[in-house]
mmCIF file of C-alpha atoms in Angstrom:
data_model
loop_
_atom_site.group_PDB
_atom_site.id
_atom_site.type_symbol
_atom_site.label_atom_id
_atom_site.label_comp_id
_atom_site.label_asym_id
_atom_site.label_seq_id
_atom_site.Cartn_x
_atom_site.Cartn_y
_atom_site.Cartn_z
ATOM 1 C CA MET A 1434 -0.091 0.041 -0.395
ATOM 2 C CA PRO A 1435 1.747 3.302 -1.043
ATOM 3 C CA PRO A 1436 1.999 5.994 1.937
ATOM 4 C CA ARG A 1437 -1.035 8.614 2.007
ATOM 5 C CA ALA A 1438 1.582 11.567 1.412
ATOM 6 C CA SER A 1439 1.512 9.964 -2.391
ATOM 7 C CA LYS A 1440 -2.066 10.029 -2.292
ATOM 8 C CA ARG A 1441 -2.164 13.115 -1.515
ATOM 9 C CA LYS A 1442 -0.188 14.464 -4.525
ATOM 10 C CA SER A 1443 -1.800 11.958 -6.966
ATOM 11 C CA ALA A 1444 -4.891 14.382 -6.767
ATOM 12 C CA PRO A 1445 -5.120 17.364 -9.935
ATOM 13 C CA PRO A 1446 -3.452 20.245 -7.984
ATOM 14 C CA ASN A 1447 -7.182 22.554 -8.847
ATOM 15 C CA SER A 1448 -8.713 19.268 -7.598
ATOM 16 C CA SER A 1449 -11.618 21.364 -4.824
ATOM 17 C CA SER A 1450 -13.316 17.754 -3.935
ATOM 18 C CA VAL A 1451 -13.182 17.100 -0.540
ATOM 19 C CA THR A 1452 -12.564 13.736 -0.316
ATOM 20 C CA SER A 1453 -8.847 11.748 -0.922
ATOM 21 C CA SER A 1454 -8.502 8.946 -3.267
ATOM 22 C CA ASP A 1455 -8.770 6.857 -0.713
ATOM 23 C CA GLY A 1456 -12.564 7.394 -0.144
ATOM 24 C CA ARG A 1457 -11.544 9.091 3.063
ATOM 25 C CA SER A 1458 -13.259 12.790 3.126
ATOM 26 C CA VAL A 1459 -9.562 15.240 3.700
ATOM 27 C CA SER A 1460 -11.465 16.649 7.146
ATOM 28 C CA SER A 1461 -11.687 13.289 8.416
ATOM 29 C CA LYS A 1462 -8.122 12.820 7.131
ATOM 30 C CA ALA A 1463 -6.720 15.457 9.166
ATOM 31 C CA LYS A 1464 -8.909 14.492 12.334
ATOM 32 C CA ILE A 1465 -7.212 11.321 12.538
ATOM 33 C CA LYS A 1466 -3.874 12.978 11.619
ATOM 34 C CA GLY A 1467 -4.681 15.170 14.496
ATOM 35 C CA LEU A 1468 -5.160 12.576 17.313
ATOM 36 C CA GLU A 1469 -1.850 10.440 15.622
ATOM 37 C CA LYS A 1470 0.003 13.427 17.167
ATOM 38 C CA ILE A 1471 -2.269 13.373 20.462
ATOM 39 C CA ASP A 1472 -1.596 9.701 21.356
ATOM 40 C CA ARG A 1473 2.304 10.473 20.106
ATOM 41 C CA LEU A 1474 2.380 13.196 22.651
ATOM 42 C CA PHE A 1475 0.777 10.954 25.143
ATOM 43 C CA ASN A 1476 2.916 8.331 24.508
ATOM 44 C CA THR A 1477 6.031 10.284 25.639
ATOM 45 C CA TYR A 1478 4.473 10.783 29.063
ATOM 46 C CA ALA A 1479 2.558 7.343 29.678
ATOM 47 C CA ASN A 1480 4.255 5.097 31.837
ATOM 48 C CA SER A 1481 3.836 1.570 28.936
ATOM 49 C CA SER A 1482 3.354 -1.039 31.249
ATOM 50 C CA LEU A 1483 0.116 0.968 32.698
ATOM 51 C CA GLY A 1484 -0.603 2.161 29.749
ATOM 52 C CA MET A 1485 -1.566 6.034 31.418
ATOM 53 C CA ILE A 1486 0.324 8.748 32.235
ATOM 54 C CA ASP A 1487 1.465 8.405 35.920
ATOM 55 C CA PRO A 1488 2.833 11.016 38.943
ATOM 56 C CA GLU A 1489 6.317 10.453 36.880
ATOM 57 C CA GLY A 1490 4.970 11.262 34.118
ATOM 58 C CA ILE A 1491 2.824 13.860 35.261
ATOM 59 C CA GLU A 1492 5.987 14.810 36.790
ATOM 60 C CA ALA A 1493 8.237 14.913 33.294
ATOM 61 C CA LEU A 1494 5.028 16.799 31.095
ATOM 62 C CA CYS A 1495 5.146 19.971 33.889
ATOM 63 C CA SER A 1496 8.696 19.966 33.446
ATOM 64 C CA ASP A 1497 7.979 20.141 30.031
ATOM 65 C CA LEU A 1498 5.606 23.022 30.202
ATOM 66 C CA GLY A 1499 7.332 24.974 32.821
ATOM 67 C CA VAL A 1500 5.118 24.801 35.185
ATOM 68 C CA ASP A 1501 5.186 23.415 39.119
ATOM 69 C CA TYR A 1502 3.897 20.187 39.739
ATOM 70 C CA THR A 1503 1.556 22.128 42.631
ATOM 71 C CA ASP A 1504 0.088 24.930 39.365
ATOM 72 C CA VAL A 1505 -3.305 24.825 39.778
ATOM 73 C CA ARG A 1506 -3.134 24.777 36.293
ATOM 74 C CA ILE A 1507 -2.245 21.067 36.010
ATOM 75 C CA LEU A 1508 -5.300 19.846 38.219
ATOM 76 C CA MET A 1509 -7.165 22.843 35.968
ATOM 77 C CA LEU A 1510 -6.293 20.511 32.913
ATOM 78 C CA ALA A 1511 -6.995 17.771 34.914
ATOM 79 C CA TRP A 1512 -10.831 19.275 35.227
ATOM 80 C CA LYS A 1513 -10.302 19.504 31.642
ATOM 81 C CA LEU A 1514 -9.570 16.115 30.831
ATOM 82 C CA LYS A 1515 -12.164 14.637 33.420
ATOM 83 C CA ALA A 1516 -8.945 12.094 35.501
ATOM 84 C CA GLU A 1517 -10.628 10.517 37.543
ATOM 85 C CA LYS A 1518 -7.880 8.817 39.185
ATOM 86 C CA GLN A 1519 -5.341 11.582 40.847
ATOM 87 C CA GLY A 1520 -1.964 11.558 39.640
ATOM 88 C CA TYR A 1521 -3.215 9.479 36.695
ATOM 89 C CA PHE A 1522 -4.281 10.664 32.805
ATOM 90 C CA THR A 1523 -5.556 7.577 30.512
ATOM 91 C CA GLN A 1524 -4.966 7.718 27.381
ATOM 92 C CA ASP A 1525 -8.882 8.355 26.867
ATOM 93 C CA GLU A 1526 -8.953 11.294 29.425
ATOM 94 C CA TRP A 1527 -6.441 12.322 27.311
ATOM 95 C CA GLN A 1528 -7.447 12.972 23.829
ATOM 96 C CA THR A 1529 -10.897 13.534 24.726
ATOM 97 C CA GLY A 1530 -9.002 16.601 27.086
ATOM 98 C CA LEU A 1531 -7.143 18.017 24.075
ATOM 99 C CA LYS A 1532 -9.323 17.513 21.194
ATOM 100 C CA ALA A 1533 -11.789 19.612 23.337
ATOM 101 C CA LEU A 1534 -8.953 22.133 24.241
ATOM 102 C CA GLY A 1535 -8.007 21.730 20.420
ATOM 103 C CA VAL A 1536 -4.412 20.601 20.990
ATOM 104 C CA ASP A 1537 -1.942 18.417 18.806
ATOM 105 C CA SER A 1538 1.186 19.777 20.923
ATOM 106 C CA LEU A 1539 3.255 20.695 23.916
ATOM 107 C CA SER A 1540 3.787 24.312 22.560
ATOM 108 C CA LYS A 1541 0.322 24.394 21.997
ATOM 109 C CA LEU A 1542 -1.087 22.761 25.033
ATOM 110 C CA LYS A 1543 1.269 24.855 26.640
ATOM 111 C CA LYS A 1544 -0.895 28.620 25.091
ATOM 112 C CA ALA A 1545 -3.959 26.729 26.627
ATOM 113 C CA LEU A 1546 -2.730 26.344 29.925
ATOM 114 C CA SER A 1547 -3.925 30.718 29.997
ATOM 115 C CA ASP A 1548 -7.108 30.061 27.868
ATOM 116 C CA LEU A 1549 -7.672 27.403 30.145
ATOM 117 C CA GLU A 1550 -7.663 29.712 33.254
ATOM 118 C CA LYS A 1551 -10.255 32.107 32.122
ATOM 119 C CA GLU A 1552 -12.158 29.210 30.897
ATOM 120 C CA VAL A 1553 -12.085 28.002 34.588
ATOM 121 C CA GLU A 1554 -12.843 31.728 35.564
ATOM 122 C CA LYS A 1555 -16.126 31.624 33.882
ATOM 123 C CA PRO A 1556 -18.749 31.283 37.372
ATOM 124 C CA SER A 1557 -20.870 28.765 34.881
ATOM 125 C CA ASN A 1558 -17.893 26.560 35.294
ATOM 126 C CA TYR A 1559 -15.673 27.988 37.841
ATOM 127 C CA GLU A 1560 -18.146 25.925 41.402
ATOM 128 C CA ASP A 1561 -17.492 23.005 38.396
ATOM 129 C CA PHE A 1562 -14.142 23.091 38.791
ATOM 130 C CA TYR A 1563 -14.544 23.600 42.439
ATOM 131 C CA THR A 1564 -16.035 20.341 42.928
ATOM 132 C CA TYR A 1565 -13.705 18.526 40.789
ATOM 133 C CA ALA A 1566 -11.348 20.451 42.277
ATOM 134 C CA PHE A 1567 -12.356 18.159 46.060
ATOM 135 C CA ARG A 1568 -13.589 14.725 44.033
ATOM 136 C CA TYR A 1569 -9.870 14.233 42.059
ATOM 137 C CA CYS A 1570 -8.370 14.276 46.200
ATOM 138 C CA LEU A 1571 -11.188 11.145 46.995
ATOM 139 C CA THR A 1572 -8.345 8.433 45.784
ATOM 140 C CA GLU A 1573 -9.572 5.603 47.829
ATOM 141 C CA GLU A 1574 -13.112 3.553 46.697
ATOM 142 C CA LYS A 1575 -15.833 4.615 48.463
ATOM 143 C CA GLN A 1576 -14.126 7.322 50.466
ATOM 144 C CA LYS A 1577 -16.185 10.860 51.475
ATOM 145 C CA SER A 1578 -13.371 12.925 53.158
ATOM 146 C CA VAL A 1579 -10.541 14.626 52.682
ATOM 147 C CA ASP A 1580 -7.881 15.471 55.894
ATOM 148 C CA ILE A 1581 -7.250 18.242 56.716
ATOM 149 C CA GLU A 1582 -4.157 19.213 55.535
ATOM 150 C CA SER A 1583 -5.035 17.907 51.898
ATOM 151 C CA ILE A 1584 -8.058 20.528 52.450
ATOM 152 C CA CYS A 1585 -6.096 23.485 53.655
ATOM 153 C CA GLU A 1586 -3.172 22.485 50.677
ATOM 154 C CA LEU A 1587 -6.215 22.708 48.196
ATOM 155 C CA LEU A 1588 -7.932 26.126 49.712
ATOM 156 C CA ASN A 1589 -5.063 27.387 49.396
ATOM 157 C CA LEU A 1590 -4.375 26.913 45.541
ATOM 158 C CA VAL A 1591 -8.323 26.696 44.698
ATOM 159 C CA LEU A 1592 -9.438 29.910 46.201
ATOM 160 C CA GLY A 1593 -5.639 32.099 48.046
ATOM 161 C CA VAL A 1594 -6.291 34.027 45.090
ATOM 162 C CA GLN A 1595 -9.606 34.792 44.735
ATOM 163 C CA PHE A 1596 -10.470 34.793 48.617
ATOM 164 C CA ARG A 1597 -6.458 35.734 50.194
ATOM 165 C CA PRO A 1598 -7.405 36.927 53.605
ATOM 166 C CA GLN A 1599 -10.549 34.576 53.944
ATOM 167 C CA ILE A 1600 -8.549 31.456 53.232
ATOM 168 C CA ASP A 1601 -5.452 32.550 55.355
ATOM 169 C CA SER A 1602 -7.575 32.710 58.079
ATOM 170 C CA LEU A 1603 -10.505 29.784 57.763
ATOM 171 C CA ILE A 1604 -6.923 27.726 57.382
ATOM 172 C CA GLU A 1605 -5.235 28.694 60.651
ATOM 173 C CA TYR A 1606 -8.849 27.526 62.192
ATOM 174 C CA LEU A 1607 -9.261 24.663 60.648
ATOM 175 C CA LYS A 1608 -5.611 23.731 61.653
ATOM 176 C CA VAL A 1609 -5.803 24.653 65.517
ATOM 177 C CA GLN A 1610 -9.088 23.090 65.216
ATOM 178 C CA ASN A 1611 -9.130 19.558 66.847
ATOM 179 C CA ASP A 1612 -12.747 18.878 66.567
ATOM 180 C CA TYR A 1613 -12.708 17.702 62.580
ATOM 181 C CA LYS A 1614 -9.569 15.779 61.086
ATOM 182 C CA VAL A 1615 -11.521 15.529 57.797
ATOM 183 C CA ILE A 1616 -13.442 16.991 55.924
ATOM 184 C CA ASN A 1617 -16.593 16.126 53.532
ATOM 185 C CA SER A 1618 -18.060 17.654 50.296
ATOM 186 C CA ASP A 1619 -20.543 19.442 51.752
ATOM 187 C CA GLN A 1620 -18.588 21.139 54.593
ATOM 188 C CA TRP A 1621 -15.793 21.804 50.777
ATOM 189 C CA ILE A 1622 -19.470 23.598 48.856
ATOM 190 C CA ASN A 1623 -19.187 25.371 51.401
ATOM 191 C CA PHE A 1624 -16.471 27.029 52.034
ATOM 192 C CA LEU A 1625 -16.620 28.054 48.286
ATOM 193 C CA ARG A 1626 -20.429 29.348 49.130
ATOM 194 C CA PHE A 1627 -19.290 31.323 52.735
ATOM 195 C CA CYS A 1628 -16.323 33.164 50.891
ATOM 196 C CA LYS A 1629 -19.072 34.244 47.730
ATOM 197 C CA GLU A 1630 -21.497 35.251 50.552
ATOM 198 C CA ILE A 1631 -19.711 36.448 54.088
ATOM 199 C CA SER A 1632 -18.859 39.701 54.076
ATOM 200 C CA PHE A 1633 -15.195 39.884 55.715
ATOM 201 C CA PRO A 1634 -14.130 40.511 58.536
ATOM 202 C CA ASP A 1635 -16.582 41.425 59.857
ATOM 203 C CA LEU A 1636 -18.494 38.680 59.015
ATOM 204 C CA GLU A 1637 -21.758 40.693 59.198
ATOM 205 C CA ASN A 1638 -24.244 38.968 57.530
ATOM 206 C CA TYR A 1639 -24.018 35.540 58.877
ATOM 207 C CA ASP A 1640 -26.654 33.656 60.095
ATOM 208 C CA ALA A 1641 -26.267 30.311 62.311
ATOM 209 C CA THR A 1642 -29.369 29.807 61.962
ATOM 210 C CA GLN A 1643 -29.057 28.689 58.193
ATOM 211 C CA ALA A 1644 -28.396 25.811 56.597
ATOM 212 C CA TRP A 1645 -24.213 26.497 57.725
ATOM 213 C CA PRO A 1646 -21.967 23.016 58.360
ATOM 214 C CA LEU A 1647 -21.174 23.124 61.754
ATOM 215 C CA ILE A 1648 -17.752 23.771 61.097
ATOM 216 C CA LEU A 1649 -18.491 26.729 59.752
ATOM 217 C CA ASP A 1650 -19.541 27.950 62.796
ATOM 218 C CA ASN A 1651 -17.536 26.763 65.083
ATOM 219 C CA TYR A 1652 -15.013 29.769 62.640
ATOM 220 C CA VAL A 1653 -17.020 32.170 62.846
ATOM 221 C CA GLU A 1654 -16.911 31.606 66.627
ATOM 222 C CA TRP A 1655 -13.419 31.764 66.815
ATOM 223 C CA MET A 1656 -13.062 34.725 64.614
ATOM 224 C CA ARG A 1657 -15.578 36.766 66.946
ATOM 225 C CA GLU A 1658 -13.600 35.674 69.944
ATOM 226 C CA LYS A 1659 -10.151 36.042 68.479
ATOM 227 C CA HIS A 1660 -11.649 39.395 66.820
ATOM 228 C CA SER A 1661 -13.346 41.211 70.196
#
């Protein structure tokens, strides 16, 4: 079978046909070629015995992208890939995510990271990303909560830029309190709601009779005692 390149050359110079000599449309061939490039990029970082990109591969990818392994944009990339398991990207996830980003090379992926930041910042996407960030930390089967230390790191990563004073204060509280060793999904979601809705640092509009989790009632009490 002759190579594809020779088939393309055999087409008439001014042909307006959108079908190649083997019956495939040009756009179909372009998609296949794009997918091949995406797969080649995947194979650059994949652990061949696992058939997926593992933590070591992600570290190598981060190094080549010029970003830190803990950079929030890597978490955003995992969100875009809909990665199920922390620290691992399957080939299907990689293909779906990179196609959605319109990316098939390392240089394009590097440029796409800033666009991804803008995409996540849209209100319609941010809550989904924030919820995903918690799920991504559930590394064990049937796990429903995340330890305080990891939660503090995650809060700093995903909310620290927008709500620095609130997050610094909340992290301080989480580290000194002894009532909670782990945080569940409902508490996590309400941390975001608290940052968006409650005036800070006076907390004047916080109403403990509303449906806030007890940990936030305790935090507000701690804050008021601290500043009284």
